[in-house]
Coordinates of C-alpha atoms in Angstrom, one line a residue:
D1 CA -56.2 26.6 28.2
F2 CA -54.9 26.3 24.9
Q3 CA -55.5 24.3 21.8
P4 CA -53.2 21.3 21.1
F5 CA -51.1 21.3 18.2
C6 CA -51.5 18.6 16.1
F7 CA -48.0 18.0 14.1
S8 CA -49.6 15.2 11.9
R9 CA -53.3 13.7 11.0
S10 CA -53.3 10.3 9.6
N11 CA -56.3 9.1 7.3
A12 CA -57.2 6.6 10.3
G13 CA -57.9 9.6 12.1
F14 CA -55.4 9.6 14.9
D15 CA -53.9 12.7 15.5
Y16 CA -50.2 12.7 16.2
K17 CA -50.0 15.7 18.6
I18 CA -48.1 16.5 22.0
P19 CA -49.7 15.3 25.1
S20 CA -51.3 17.5 27.4
P21 CA -50.3 17.2 31.3
P22 CA -53.5 16.3 33.5
A23 CA -55.2 18.6 35.1
Q24 CA -53.9 21.2 37.6
Q25 CA -50.3 19.8 36.4
S26 CA -47.5 20.8 34.4
Y27 CA -45.2 18.4 32.3
T28 CA -42.5 18.4 35.0
D29 CA -45.2 16.7 37.4
M30 CA -45.8 14.1 35.2
T31 CA -44.5 10.6 36.2
L32 CA -43.0 8.1 33.8
Q33 CA -45.8 6.1 33.7
Q34 CA -47.7 8.8 32.3
F35 CA -45.1 9.5 29.7
V36 CA -45.1 5.5 28.7
R37 CA -48.9 5.5 28.8
E38 CA -48.8 8.4 26.0
I39 CA -45.8 6.6 23.8
E40 CA -47.6 3.4 24.0
S41 CA -51.1 5.0 22.9
L42 CA -49.3 5.4 19.3
P43 CA -50.0 3.6 16.6
L44 CA -47.3 0.6 16.1
E45 CA -47.0 1.4 12.4
N46 CA -46.5 5.0 11.1
G47 CA -46.7 6.3 7.3
P48 CA -44.2 8.6 6.2
E49 CA -46.6 11.6 6.3
V50 CA -46.0 11.5 10.2
F51 CA -42.2 12.4 9.5
G52 CA -43.1 15.2 7.0
L53 CA -42.6 12.8 3.7
H54 CA -44.2 11.9 0.9
S55 CA -46.5 8.7 0.8
N56 CA -43.8 8.1 -2.7
A57 CA -41.1 7.5 0.1
E58 CA -42.7 4.4 1.6
I59 CA -42.8 3.2 -1.6
G60 CA -39.2 3.5 -2.6
Y61 CA -38.3 1.9 0.6
Y62 CA -40.4 -1.0 -0.2
T63 CA -39.2 -1.6 -4.0
S64 CA -35.3 -1.1 -2.9
S65 CA -35.9 -3.8 -0.2
T66 CA -37.7 -6.2 -2.5
N67 CA -35.2 -5.7 -5.5
A68 CA -32.2 -6.4 -2.7
L69 CA -34.5 -9.9 -1.5
W70 CA -34.8 -10.8 -4.9
K71 CA -31.1 -10.4 -6.2
D72 CA -30.2 -12.6 -2.9
L73 CA -32.7 -15.2 -3.9
I74 CA -31.1 -15.5 -7.4
N75 CA -27.8 -15.9 -6.3
L76 CA -28.6 -18.7 -4.5
Q77 CA -30.4 -20.6 -6.9
P78 CA -28.4 -23.8 -8.3
R79 CA -26.0 -23.5 -10.8
T80 CA -26.8 -27.0 -12.2
Q81 CA -30.1 -26.2 -13.2
S82 CA -31.1 -26.2 -16.9
M83 CA -33.4 -23.8 -18.6
G84 CA -37.1 -24.2 -18.9
S85 CA -36.6 -25.3 -22.8
G86 CA -33.9 -27.7 -21.9
V87 CA -30.6 -25.5 -22.7
R88 CA -27.9 -26.2 -20.6
R89 CA -26.8 -23.4 -18.2
E90 CA -23.5 -23.2 -20.0
D91 CA -24.8 -22.9 -23.1
H92 CA -27.3 -20.1 -22.2
I93 CA -24.1 -17.9 -20.9
A94 CA -22.4 -18.7 -24.0
N95 CA -25.4 -17.5 -25.9
I96 CA -25.6 -14.3 -23.8
A97 CA -21.7 -13.9 -24.4
K98 CA -22.0 -14.2 -28.0
S99 CA -24.8 -11.6 -28.1
I100 CA -22.9 -9.0 -26.2
Q101 CA -19.6 -9.6 -28.2
Q102 CA -21.4 -8.9 -31.5
K103 CA -22.8 -5.5 -29.9
L104 CA -19.2 -4.3 -29.2
P105 CA -17.6 -1.9 -31.7
S106 CA -15.3 -3.5 -34.3
Q107 CA -12.5 -1.3 -32.8
G108 CA -11.6 1.3 -30.4
F109 CA -11.2 4.9 -31.4
D110 CA -7.7 5.6 -32.5
V111 CA -7.4 8.2 -29.9
M112 CA -3.9 9.8 -31.2
V113 CA -5.6 9.7 -34.8
I114 CA -8.7 11.5 -33.4
R115 CA -6.3 14.2 -31.8
K116 CA -4.6 14.9 -34.8
G117 CA -7.5 15.7 -36.3
I118 CA -9.0 18.2 -34.0
E119 CA -5.5 19.8 -34.0
E120 CA -5.2 20.2 -37.7
N121 CA -9.1 21.7 -37.8
L122 CA -7.9 24.1 -34.7
L123 CA -4.9 25.3 -37.2
E124 CA -7.8 26.3 -39.7
S125 CA -9.2 28.5 -37.4
A126 CA -6.4 29.6 -35.6
V127 CA -6.4 28.2 -32.4
R128 CA -3.2 26.8 -31.2
H129 CA -4.2 25.1 -28.0
L130 CA -6.8 21.9 -27.5
P131 CA -9.8 23.6 -26.1
P132 CA -10.4 22.0 -22.2
T133 CA -13.7 20.2 -23.7
S134 CA -11.6 18.6 -26.3
V135 CA -9.0 17.4 -23.6
V136 CA -12.0 16.0 -21.9
L137 CA -13.2 14.3 -25.0
L138 CA -10.1 12.3 -25.6
Q139 CA -10.1 11.4 -21.8
E140 CA -13.5 9.9 -22.1
L141 CA -12.5 7.8 -25.3
E142 CA -9.3 6.4 -23.5
R143 CA -11.7 5.2 -20.8
W144 CA -14.3 3.9 -23.0
N145 CA -11.4 2.0 -25.3
T146 CA -10.0 0.4 -22.0
L147 CA -13.9 -0.8 -20.9
V148 CA -14.4 -2.2 -24.5
R149 CA -11.0 -4.0 -24.7
N150 CA -11.8 -5.9 -21.0
M151 CA -15.3 -6.4 -22.3
R152 CA -14.2 -8.2 -25.3
Q153 CA -11.2 -9.8 -24.1
S154 CA -12.8 -11.2 -20.9
L155 CA -15.9 -12.3 -23.4
I156 CA -13.5 -14.2 -25.1
D157 CA -11.9 -15.9 -22.2
L158 CA -15.3 -17.0 -21.0
Q159 CA -16.0 -18.8 -23.9
R160 CA -13.0 -20.6 -24.0
A161 CA -13.5 -21.3 -20.5
L162 CA -16.7 -23.0 -21.4
L163 CA -15.3 -25.2 -24.2
G164 CA -12.7 -26.2 -21.9
E165 CA -9.7 -24.7 -23.8
I166 CA -8.4 -22.6 -20.5
G167 CA -9.4 -22.9 -16.5
M168 CA -12.3 -21.3 -15.4
S169 CA -10.9 -18.5 -13.0
V170 CA -12.4 -16.9 -10.3
E171 CA -13.3 -13.9 -12.3
L172 CA -14.8 -15.8 -15.2
D173 CA -16.8 -17.7 -12.9
S174 CA -18.1 -14.5 -11.6
L175 CA -18.5 -13.0 -15.1
A176 CA -20.7 -16.3 -15.7
S177 CA -23.1 -16.1 -12.9
D178 CA -23.6 -12.0 -13.9
L179 CA -24.4 -12.9 -17.1
Y180 CA -26.7 -15.8 -16.3
N181 CA -28.4 -14.0 -13.5
G182 CA -28.5 -10.6 -15.5
F183 CA -26.6 -8.4 -13.7
L184 CA -23.6 -6.2 -14.6
P185 CA -20.6 -8.1 -14.2
N186 CA -18.5 -6.4 -11.5
L187 CA -15.3 -7.4 -14.0
W188 CA -16.5 -4.6 -16.0
R189 CA -18.3 -2.2 -13.3
K190 CA -14.8 -1.2 -12.4
Y191 CA -13.9 0.1 -15.7
A192 CA -17.6 1.6 -16.2
P193 CA -19.6 4.7 -14.7
D194 CA -21.3 4.1 -11.4
T195 CA -24.7 2.6 -12.2
E196 CA -27.3 0.5 -10.7
K197 CA -28.6 -0.6 -14.0
K198 CA -29.1 -4.5 -14.9
L199 CA -27.4 -5.9 -17.7
S200 CA -29.9 -5.4 -20.4
S201 CA -30.7 -1.7 -19.8
W202 CA -26.7 -1.3 -19.2
M203 CA -26.5 -2.7 -22.6
Q204 CA -28.8 0.2 -24.0
H205 CA -27.0 2.8 -22.0
F206 CA -23.5 1.6 -23.4
Q207 CA -24.6 1.4 -27.3
T208 CA -26.1 5.3 -26.5
R209 CA -22.9 6.3 -25.2
Y210 CA -21.1 5.3 -28.1
Q211 CA -23.5 7.2 -30.4
Q212 CA -22.7 10.3 -28.5
Y213 CA -18.8 9.6 -28.7
A214 CA -18.9 9.2 -32.8
E215 CA -21.5 12.5 -32.7
W216 CA -18.9 14.4 -30.6
I217 CA -15.9 13.0 -32.4
Q218 CA -17.1 14.6 -36.2
L219 CA -17.9 17.7 -34.6
Q220 CA -14.5 18.2 -33.3
T221 CA -12.7 16.9 -36.5
Q222 CA -14.6 18.2 -39.1
H223 CA -16.6 21.3 -38.0
N224 CA -14.9 24.2 -38.3
P225 CA -14.4 25.6 -35.5
P226 CA -14.4 22.4 -33.5
R227 CA -17.6 22.2 -31.3
D228 CA -19.6 20.1 -28.6
P229 CA -22.8 18.7 -29.4
N230 CA -26.0 20.8 -29.3
V231 CA -27.1 18.8 -26.1
I232 CA -24.9 16.7 -23.9
W233 CA -26.0 13.8 -22.5
L234 CA -24.6 14.1 -19.5
S235 CA -25.6 10.8 -18.1
G236 CA -23.2 9.1 -20.9
L237 CA -20.1 10.6 -19.9
H238 CA -17.8 8.4 -17.6
I239 CA -16.4 11.6 -15.4
P240 CA -19.0 14.4 -15.8
E241 CA -17.4 16.6 -13.3
T242 CA -14.6 17.1 -15.9
Y243 CA -16.5 18.2 -18.7
L244 CA -18.3 20.7 -16.1
A245 CA -15.0 22.0 -15.3
A246 CA -13.8 22.3 -18.6
L247 CA -16.9 24.6 -19.7
V248 CA -16.0 26.8 -16.5
Q249 CA -12.1 27.3 -17.8
T250 CA -13.0 28.1 -21.6
T251 CA -15.6 30.6 -20.1
C252 CA -12.9 32.1 -18.0
R253 CA -10.0 32.1 -20.8
K254 CA -12.4 33.8 -23.3
K255 CA -13.7 36.5 -20.8
K256 CA -10.6 36.6 -18.8
W257 CA -12.5 35.9 -15.3
P258 CA -10.7 34.2 -12.3
L259 CA -10.9 30.8 -12.2
D260 CA -11.5 30.6 -8.5
K261 CA -14.4 33.2 -8.7
S262 CA -16.5 31.3 -11.2
T263 CA -19.3 29.0 -10.4
L264 CA -22.0 27.3 -12.4
F265 CA -25.7 28.5 -12.7
T266 CA -28.6 26.2 -14.1
K267 CA -31.7 27.1 -16.0
V268 CA -34.5 24.6 -17.0
T269 CA -36.1 25.1 -20.1
S270 CA -39.3 23.9 -21.3
V271 CA -37.9 21.6 -23.9
K272 CA -38.4 18.0 -23.4
N273 CA -36.6 17.0 -26.7
A274 CA -32.9 17.4 -27.4
S275 CA -33.7 17.5 -31.0
E276 CA -35.5 20.7 -31.0
I277 CA -32.2 22.5 -29.7
E278 CA -30.7 23.6 -33.0
K279 CA -27.3 25.2 -31.9
P280 CA -25.0 24.8 -28.5
L281 CA -24.8 27.6 -26.1
E282 CA -22.3 30.2 -26.9
D283 CA -21.1 30.0 -23.2
G284 CA -22.1 26.7 -21.3
C285 CA -24.2 24.1 -22.7
Y286 CA -27.3 22.5 -22.9
V287 CA -27.7 19.0 -21.0
S288 CA -30.1 16.3 -20.7
G289 CA -30.2 12.9 -18.9
L290 CA -31.3 14.5 -15.4
F291 CA -34.3 12.8 -13.4
L292 CA -35.6 14.5 -10.3
E293 CA -36.2 12.6 -7.1
G294 CA -38.1 13.8 -3.8
A295 CA -40.3 16.2 -6.3
G296 CA -42.0 16.9 -9.1
W297 CA -41.8 19.5 -12.1
D298 CA -44.3 21.9 -12.6
Y299 CA -44.1 22.8 -16.5
E300 CA -45.9 25.6 -16.9
N301 CA -44.7 27.6 -13.8
A302 CA -41.5 26.0 -14.4
C303 CA -40.5 25.4 -10.6
L304 CA -40.4 22.6 -8.1
C305 CA -44.0 21.1 -7.3
R306 CA -45.2 18.2 -4.9
Q307 CA -44.4 14.5 -6.3
D308 CA -47.5 12.7 -7.7
A309 CA -48.7 9.8 -6.1
K310 CA -46.6 6.6 -7.2
Q311 CA -44.5 8.8 -9.5
L312 CA -40.8 8.3 -7.5
V313 CA -38.8 9.7 -10.5
C314 CA -39.5 12.6 -12.9
P315 CA -37.3 13.7 -16.1
L316 CA -36.1 17.0 -16.2
P317 CA -36.4 19.2 -19.1
I318 CA -33.4 20.2 -21.1
T319 CA -31.4 22.5 -18.7
Q320 CA -29.1 25.3 -19.2
I321 CA -25.7 25.2 -17.4
I322 CA -24.2 28.5 -17.6
P323 CA -20.6 29.7 -16.1
M324 CA -21.0 32.8 -14.3
E325 CA -18.7 35.3 -12.0
T326 CA -19.7 34.1 -8.5
N327 CA -20.6 37.7 -7.5
K328 CA -23.1 38.1 -10.3
V329 CA -25.1 35.0 -9.3
T330 CA -28.7 35.4 -7.4
R331 CA -29.9 32.5 -6.4
Y332 CA -33.4 34.1 -5.0
H333 CA -36.4 31.5 -4.8
T334 CA -34.2 28.6 -5.9
F335 CA -33.4 25.4 -4.1
T336 CA -29.6 24.6 -4.5
T337 CA -30.3 20.8 -5.6
P338 CA -27.5 18.2 -5.7
V339 CA -26.9 16.3 -8.5
Y340 CA -25.6 12.5 -8.1
V341 CA -24.9 9.9 -10.6
T342 CA -27.1 7.0 -9.0
S343 CA -30.2 6.9 -7.0
S344 CA -27.7 5.7 -4.3
R345 CA -26.5 9.2 -4.0
R346 CA -22.9 9.5 -2.6
S347 CA -20.8 7.8 0.1
A348 CA -19.2 8.8 3.1
M349 CA -16.2 10.1 1.5
G350 CA -18.3 12.4 -0.9
V351 CA -18.1 9.9 -4.0
G352 CA -20.9 10.6 -6.4
L353 CA -21.6 13.8 -6.2
V354 CA -21.5 15.9 -9.5
F355 CA -22.6 19.3 -9.0
E356 CA -25.4 21.5 -7.4
A357 CA -28.1 22.7 -9.8
D358 CA -30.5 25.7 -9.1
L359 CA -34.1 25.0 -9.2
A360 CA -36.7 27.4 -9.1
T361 CA -39.4 26.7 -6.1
E362 CA -41.9 28.8 -4.6
K363 CA -41.5 27.0 -1.1
H364 CA -38.8 27.4 1.5
Q365 CA -35.9 25.4 0.8
S366 CA -36.5 23.4 3.7
H367 CA -39.1 22.0 2.5
W368 CA -37.2 20.4 -0.3
I369 CA -34.6 19.2 1.8
L370 CA -37.1 17.4 4.1
Q371 CA -38.2 15.6 1.0
G372 CA -35.1 14.5 0.2
T373 CA -35.0 16.1 -3.3
A374 CA -32.1 15.5 -5.6
L375 CA -31.1 15.2 -9.1
T376 CA -29.4 12.0 -10.6
L377 CA -27.8 11.0 -13.6
N378 CA -29.3 7.3 -14.0
M379 CA -32.4 5.9 -13.3
S380 CA -32.1 2.5 -11.2
D381 CA -34.1 -0.7 -12.8

């Protein structure tokens, strides 16, 4: 006789094991009723540990379900209801619209002037062509201007519609409802990077993006030679994949590597604050704004570790992203971790995957795959 193998033991004392056949019988001799009896003996509710998951997986499931429920309840509330202080719904929406409008930049970035400034700065450095990262900056600014322009115009039209000067269209009515409920309006979402943030935290993200663009422009037009910020806040880019591709292209031009035989390698540093980085990497860049899900980070050993209880997200320290030749990359004792834009990860079409990071680990990759370990650029509210 062999000792039964328990693949999970619960705190309540129930052992999940493969059922043993009756005495002097084999599994082939067992009847359907015997199998059904064994299945019915299992608990009705099974914790995530039974499936090899962390207890935080259950917290994440209930949190997302509760958020979805509350979102539906908020959308179902009557639109004629006044605020607790007696302020009408229309007045409250108008105040929010004015507050957001005041936070918008007075004018967008003049891409043509910035491009000319970069080119003049490059002439002093004896460089003829725009670096790939400079091209990415100009593309980012064009998308930023489109977002700001649509935000400003829609807010102006909404305030006029609330005063009765123009008709309330379907888009403006949806904008008003989203502002009243505290959600990011769908009218702006299609011009902004993918996110799951609410309106208030999204506006903070919006202003931080503007600060990074302003610093980046200053370094490109006034620093000789033009360069990028010491640490790139990857979450603040509209399409972060293009910047990473530009890094590879820049290094390949410099070292005369074939572009199709180059890749990215990541190395997590011990630095937590971006202000501690005094100068950028010669090849590659420092990035911030990565959040670890499904695992924790051991700062002493610089490797993946088991999540702490009730801590669903762990911020990752400043990370180096280094372009390298594919045949020179060694990935021993590392877990190839996918990096997604949001916690929803990617769609069936693969949209949402940014790149794959190499994180050190003392356990086999299958352990972290079962835990659903991944990195995201944006934390959900």
